[in-house]
Amino acid sequence: MIRVMLAEDQAMVRGALSALLNLESDIEVLGSAADGEAAWRELQRLKPDVLVTDIEMPGLTGLELAQRIQRHELPMKVIIVTTFARPGFLRRALDAGVSGYLLKDAPAENLAEALRMVHRGGRAIDPQLALEAWSEADPLNDRERQVLRLAGEGQSASDIATQLNLSHGTVRNYLSEAIGKLGATNRIEAYRLARQKGWL
């Protein structure tokens, strides 16, 4: 049996994925979580073979969850199922050790096949996205990305400094670096550009 856990913030999608996978004779859904932090706690408790996660979730994103799994060297595979057909997301997912990256508009049977392939040690990546992923490198480092994401959500430099335990000047430096690297004129334009490319 392939033991699976789901992390997806939309209840209807989570339920549909669970029902779909439970129809397969060789796949068992052990549990699910609606946000990244809950998923992190559950996967340590349930110890699934494969985590199927969305990217955008409250708490931790699917990418941050994958990075944490990689950092703690947990013996499980990760498949991302998302609406984001952005090469930047795929590159960051692969860097985080993700074994599968599927789009939500792919045929439903693709997920079960991807689970089997990943469980056997292979990779399941949307082929068109895989080609595009190597066309343009992400210029941002992790800290610039973090600061830019918070700025794009409307937080002030002071709020970001407090939240990330940085000085106000350091936050401003990260923001100006990110704006410069992206060739943007301000933080909002930089945020929008980085989101479009899948770098946030």
PDB file of N, CA and C in Angstrom, residues 140-184:
ATOM      1  N   LEU A 140      16.194  35.962  -6.845  1.00  0.00           N
ATOM      2  CA  LEU A 140      16.039  36.312  -5.432  1.00  0.00           C
ATOM      3  C   LEU A 140      16.621  35.252  -4.504  1.00  0.00           C
ATOM      4  N   ASN A 141      17.182  35.690  -3.377  1.00  0.00           N
ATOM      5  CA  ASN A 141      17.563  34.705  -2.351  1.00  0.00           C
ATOM      6  C   ASN A 141      16.387  34.549  -1.384  1.00  0.00           C
ATOM      7  N   ASP A 142      16.464  33.578  -0.467  1.00  0.00           N
ATOM      8  CA  ASP A 142      15.332  33.263   0.413  1.00  0.00           C
ATOM      9  C   ASP A 142      14.875  34.459   1.237  1.00  0.00           C
ATOM     10  N   ARG A 143      15.819  35.221   1.770  1.00  0.00           N
ATOM     11  CA  ARG A 143      15.473  36.349   2.635  1.00  0.00           C
ATOM     12  C   ARG A 143      14.797  37.470   1.831  1.00  0.00           C
ATOM     13  N   GLU A 144      15.307  37.744   0.632  1.00  0.00           N
ATOM     14  CA  GLU A 144      14.682  38.760  -0.227  1.00  0.00           C
ATOM     15  C   GLU A 144      13.255  38.358  -0.579  1.00  0.00           C
ATOM     16  N   ARG A 145      13.094  37.077  -0.848  1.00  0.00           N
ATOM     17  CA  ARG A 145      11.769  36.556  -1.203  1.00  0.00           C
ATOM     18  C   ARG A 145      10.794  36.724  -0.036  1.00  0.00           C
ATOM     19  N   GLN A 146      11.260  36.377   1.158  1.00  0.00           N
ATOM     20  CA  GLN A 146      10.441  36.466   2.366  1.00  0.00           C
ATOM     21  C   GLN A 146      10.011  37.916   2.628  1.00  0.00           C
ATOM     22  N   VAL A 147      10.967  38.839   2.567  1.00  0.00           N
ATOM     23  CA  VAL A 147      10.704  40.253   2.823  1.00  0.00           C
ATOM     24  C   VAL A 147       9.770  40.829   1.751  1.00  0.00           C
ATOM     25  N   LEU A 148      10.013  40.484   0.490  1.00  0.00           N
ATOM     26  CA  LEU A 148       9.188  40.987  -0.606  1.00  0.00           C
ATOM     27  C   LEU A 148       7.755  40.463  -0.502  1.00  0.00           C
ATOM     28  N   ARG A 149       7.598  39.199  -0.106  1.00  0.00           N
ATOM     29  CA  ARG A 149       6.258  38.622   0.041  1.00  0.00           C
ATOM     30  C   ARG A 149       5.472  39.393   1.107  1.00  0.00           C
ATOM     31  N   LEU A 150       6.097  39.666   2.241  1.00  0.00           N
ATOM     32  CA  LEU A 150       5.420  40.388   3.328  1.00  0.00           C
ATOM     33  C   LEU A 150       5.111  41.830   2.912  1.00  0.00           C
ATOM     34  N   ALA A 151       6.038  42.458   2.197  1.00  0.00           N
ATOM     35  CA  ALA A 151       5.808  43.822   1.711  1.00  0.00           C
ATOM     36  C   ALA A 151       4.631  43.839   0.738  1.00  0.00           C
ATOM     37  N   GLY A 152       4.569  42.843  -0.129  1.00  0.00           N
ATOM     38  CA  GLY A 152       3.476  42.740  -1.098  1.00  0.00           C
ATOM     39  C   GLY A 152       2.134  42.486  -0.445  1.00  0.00           C
ATOM     40  N   GLU A 153       2.159  41.911   0.762  1.00  0.00           N
ATOM     41  CA  GLU A 153       0.918  41.681   1.521  1.00  0.00           C
ATOM     42  C   GLU A 153       0.508  42.930   2.293  1.00  0.00           C
ATOM     43  N   GLY A 154       1.269  44.034   2.107  1.00  0.00           N
ATOM     44  CA  GLY A 154       0.880  45.301   2.703  1.00  0.00           C
ATOM     45  C   GLY A 154       1.558  45.645   4.026  1.00  0.00           C
ATOM     46  N   GLN A 155       2.536  44.825   4.444  1.00  0.00           N
ATOM     47  CA  GLN A 155       3.203  45.125   5.708  1.00  0.00           C
ATOM     48  C   GLN A 155       4.278  46.195   5.524  1.00  0.00           C
ATOM     49  N   SER A 156       4.433  47.031   6.535  1.00  0.00           N
ATOM     50  CA  SER A 156       5.459  48.079   6.482  1.00  0.00           C
ATOM     51  C   SER A 156       6.827  47.469   6.788  1.00  0.00           C
ATOM     52  N   ALA A 157       7.882  48.220   6.464  1.00  0.00           N
ATOM     53  CA  ALA A 157       9.248  47.743   6.750  1.00  0.00           C
ATOM     54  C   ALA A 157       9.423  47.484   8.250  1.00  0.00           C
ATOM     55  N   SER A 158       8.812  48.325   9.084  1.00  0.00           N
ATOM     56  CA  SER A 158       8.908  48.137  10.545  1.00  0.00           C
ATOM     57  C   SER A 158       8.234  46.836  10.983  1.00  0.00           C
ATOM     58  N   ASP A 159       7.051  46.570  10.432  1.00  0.00           N
ATOM     59  CA  ASP A 159       6.327  45.319  10.755  1.00  0.00           C
ATOM     60  C   ASP A 159       7.145  44.098  10.335  1.00  0.00           C
ATOM     61  N   ILE A 160       7.715  44.179   9.139  1.00  0.00           N
ATOM     62  CA  ILE A 160       8.518  43.067   8.617  1.00  0.00           C
ATOM     63  C   ILE A 160       9.742  42.853   9.497  1.00  0.00           C
ATOM     64  N   ALA A 161      10.384  43.949   9.890  1.00  0.00           N
ATOM     65  CA  ALA A 161      11.575  43.869  10.750  1.00  0.00           C
ATOM     66  C   ALA A 161      11.240  43.154  12.060  1.00  0.00           C
ATOM     67  N   THR A 162      10.113  43.532  12.670  1.00  0.00           N
ATOM     68  CA  THR A 162       9.680  42.905  13.927  1.00  0.00           C
ATOM     69  C   THR A 162       9.392  41.426  13.718  1.00  0.00           C
ATOM     70  N   GLN A 163       8.643  41.113  12.662  1.00  0.00           N
ATOM     71  CA  GLN A 163       8.228  39.733  12.405  1.00  0.00           C
ATOM     72  C   GLN A 163       9.418  38.811  12.124  1.00  0.00           C
ATOM     73  N   LEU A 164      10.411  39.323  11.394  1.00  0.00           N
ATOM     74  CA  LEU A 164      11.548  38.484  10.986  1.00  0.00           C
ATOM     75  C   LEU A 164      12.771  38.662  11.881  1.00  0.00           C
ATOM     76  N   ASN A 165      12.610  39.493  12.923  1.00  0.00           N
ATOM     77  CA  ASN A 165      13.717  39.710  13.854  1.00  0.00           C
ATOM     78  C   ASN A 165      14.936  40.326  13.169  1.00  0.00           C
ATOM     79  N   LEU A 166      14.665  41.302  12.316  1.00  0.00           N
ATOM     80  CA  LEU A 166      15.728  41.999  11.588  1.00  0.00           C
ATOM     81  C   LEU A 166      15.671  43.485  11.934  1.00  0.00           C
ATOM     82  N   SER A 167      16.722  44.207  11.626  1.00  0.00           N
ATOM     83  CA  SER A 167      16.681  45.658  11.822  1.00  0.00           C
ATOM     84  C   SER A 167      15.914  46.286  10.660  1.00  0.00           C
ATOM     85  N   HIS A 168      15.379  47.481  10.912  1.00  0.00           N
ATOM     86  CA  HIS A 168      14.624  48.220   9.890  1.00  0.00           C
ATOM     87  C   HIS A 168      15.497  48.447   8.648  1.00  0.00           C
ATOM     88  N   GLY A 169      16.763  48.807   8.862  1.00  0.00           N
ATOM     89  CA  GLY A 169      17.689  49.060   7.752  1.00  0.00           C
ATOM     90  C   GLY A 169      17.953  47.823   6.914  1.00  0.00           C
ATOM     91  N   THR A 170      18.053  46.668   7.586  1.00  0.00           N
ATOM     92  CA  THR A 170      18.291  45.399   6.874  1.00  0.00           C
ATOM     93  C   THR A 170      17.107  45.065   5.969  1.00  0.00           C
ATOM     94  N   VAL A 171      15.898  45.281   6.486  1.00  0.00           N
ATOM     95  CA  VAL A 171      14.686  45.027   5.693  1.00  0.00           C
ATOM     96  C   VAL A 171      14.685  45.934   4.458  1.00  0.00           C
ATOM     97  N   ARG A 172      15.004  47.207   4.651  1.00  0.00           N
ATOM     98  CA  ARG A 172      15.041  48.149   3.519  1.00  0.00           C
ATOM     99  C   ARG A 172      16.092  47.721   2.487  1.00  0.00           C
ATOM    100  N   ASN A 173      17.237  47.214   2.968  1.00  0.00           N
ATOM    101  CA  ASN A 173      18.282  46.720   2.053  1.00  0.00           C
ATOM    102  C   ASN A 173      17.789  45.534   1.231  1.00  0.00           C
ATOM    103  N   TYR A 174      17.138  44.579   1.905  1.00  0.00           N
ATOM    104  CA  TYR A 174      16.604  43.404   1.193  1.00  0.00           C
ATOM    105  C   TYR A 174      15.583  43.835   0.136  1.00  0.00           C
ATOM    106  N   LEU A 175      14.729  44.776   0.514  1.00  0.00           N
ATOM    107  CA  LEU A 175      13.715  45.254  -0.430  1.00  0.00           C
ATOM    108  C   LEU A 175      14.353  45.942  -1.631  1.00  0.00           C
ATOM    109  N   SER A 176      15.344  46.803  -1.385  1.00  0.00           N
ATOM    110  CA  SER A 176      15.964  47.503  -2.523  1.00  0.00           C
ATOM    111  C   SER A 176      16.759  46.536  -3.396  1.00  0.00           C
ATOM    112  N   GLU A 177      17.374  45.511  -2.777  1.00  0.00           N
ATOM    113  CA  GLU A 177      18.062  44.466  -3.566  1.00  0.00           C
ATOM    114  C   GLU A 177      17.071  43.743  -4.477  1.00  0.00           C
ATOM    115  N   ALA A 178      15.931  43.336  -3.901  1.00  0.00           N
ATOM    116  CA  ALA A 178      14.908  42.611  -4.674  1.00  0.00           C
ATOM    117  C   ALA A 178      14.364  43.485  -5.810  1.00  0.00           C
ATOM    118  N   ILE A 179      14.084  44.750  -5.498  1.00  0.00           N
ATOM    119  CA  ILE A 179      13.564  45.681  -6.515  1.00  0.00           C
ATOM    120  C   ILE A 179      14.588  45.843  -7.645  1.00  0.00           C
ATOM    121  N   GLY A 180      15.862  45.992  -7.277  1.00  0.00           N
ATOM    122  CA  GLY A 180      16.929  46.135  -8.272  1.00  0.00           C
ATOM    123  C   GLY A 180      17.095  44.902  -9.139  1.00  0.00           C
ATOM    124  N   LYS A 181      17.109  43.736  -8.507  1.00  0.00           N
ATOM    125  CA  LYS A 181      17.285  42.483  -9.260  1.00  0.00           C
ATOM    126  C   LYS A 181      16.157  42.248 -10.260  1.00  0.00           C
ATOM    127  N   LEU A 182      14.947  42.685  -9.889  1.00  0.00           N
ATOM    128  CA  LEU A 182      13.789  42.458 -10.753  1.00  0.00           C
ATOM    129  C   LEU A 182      13.584  43.591 -11.758  1.00  0.00           C
ATOM    130  N   GLY A 183      14.405  44.651 -11.654  1.00  0.00           N
ATOM    131  CA  GLY A 183      14.263  45.777 -12.569  1.00  0.00           C
ATOM    132  C   GLY A 183      12.957  46.519 -12.385  1.00  0.00           C
ATOM    133  N   ALA A 184      12.446  46.498 -11.137  1.00  0.00           N
ATOM    134  CA  ALA A 184      11.166  47.153 -10.843  1.00  0.00           C
ATOM    135  C   ALA A 184      11.413  48.563 -10.329  1.00  0.00           C
TER     136      ALA A 184
END
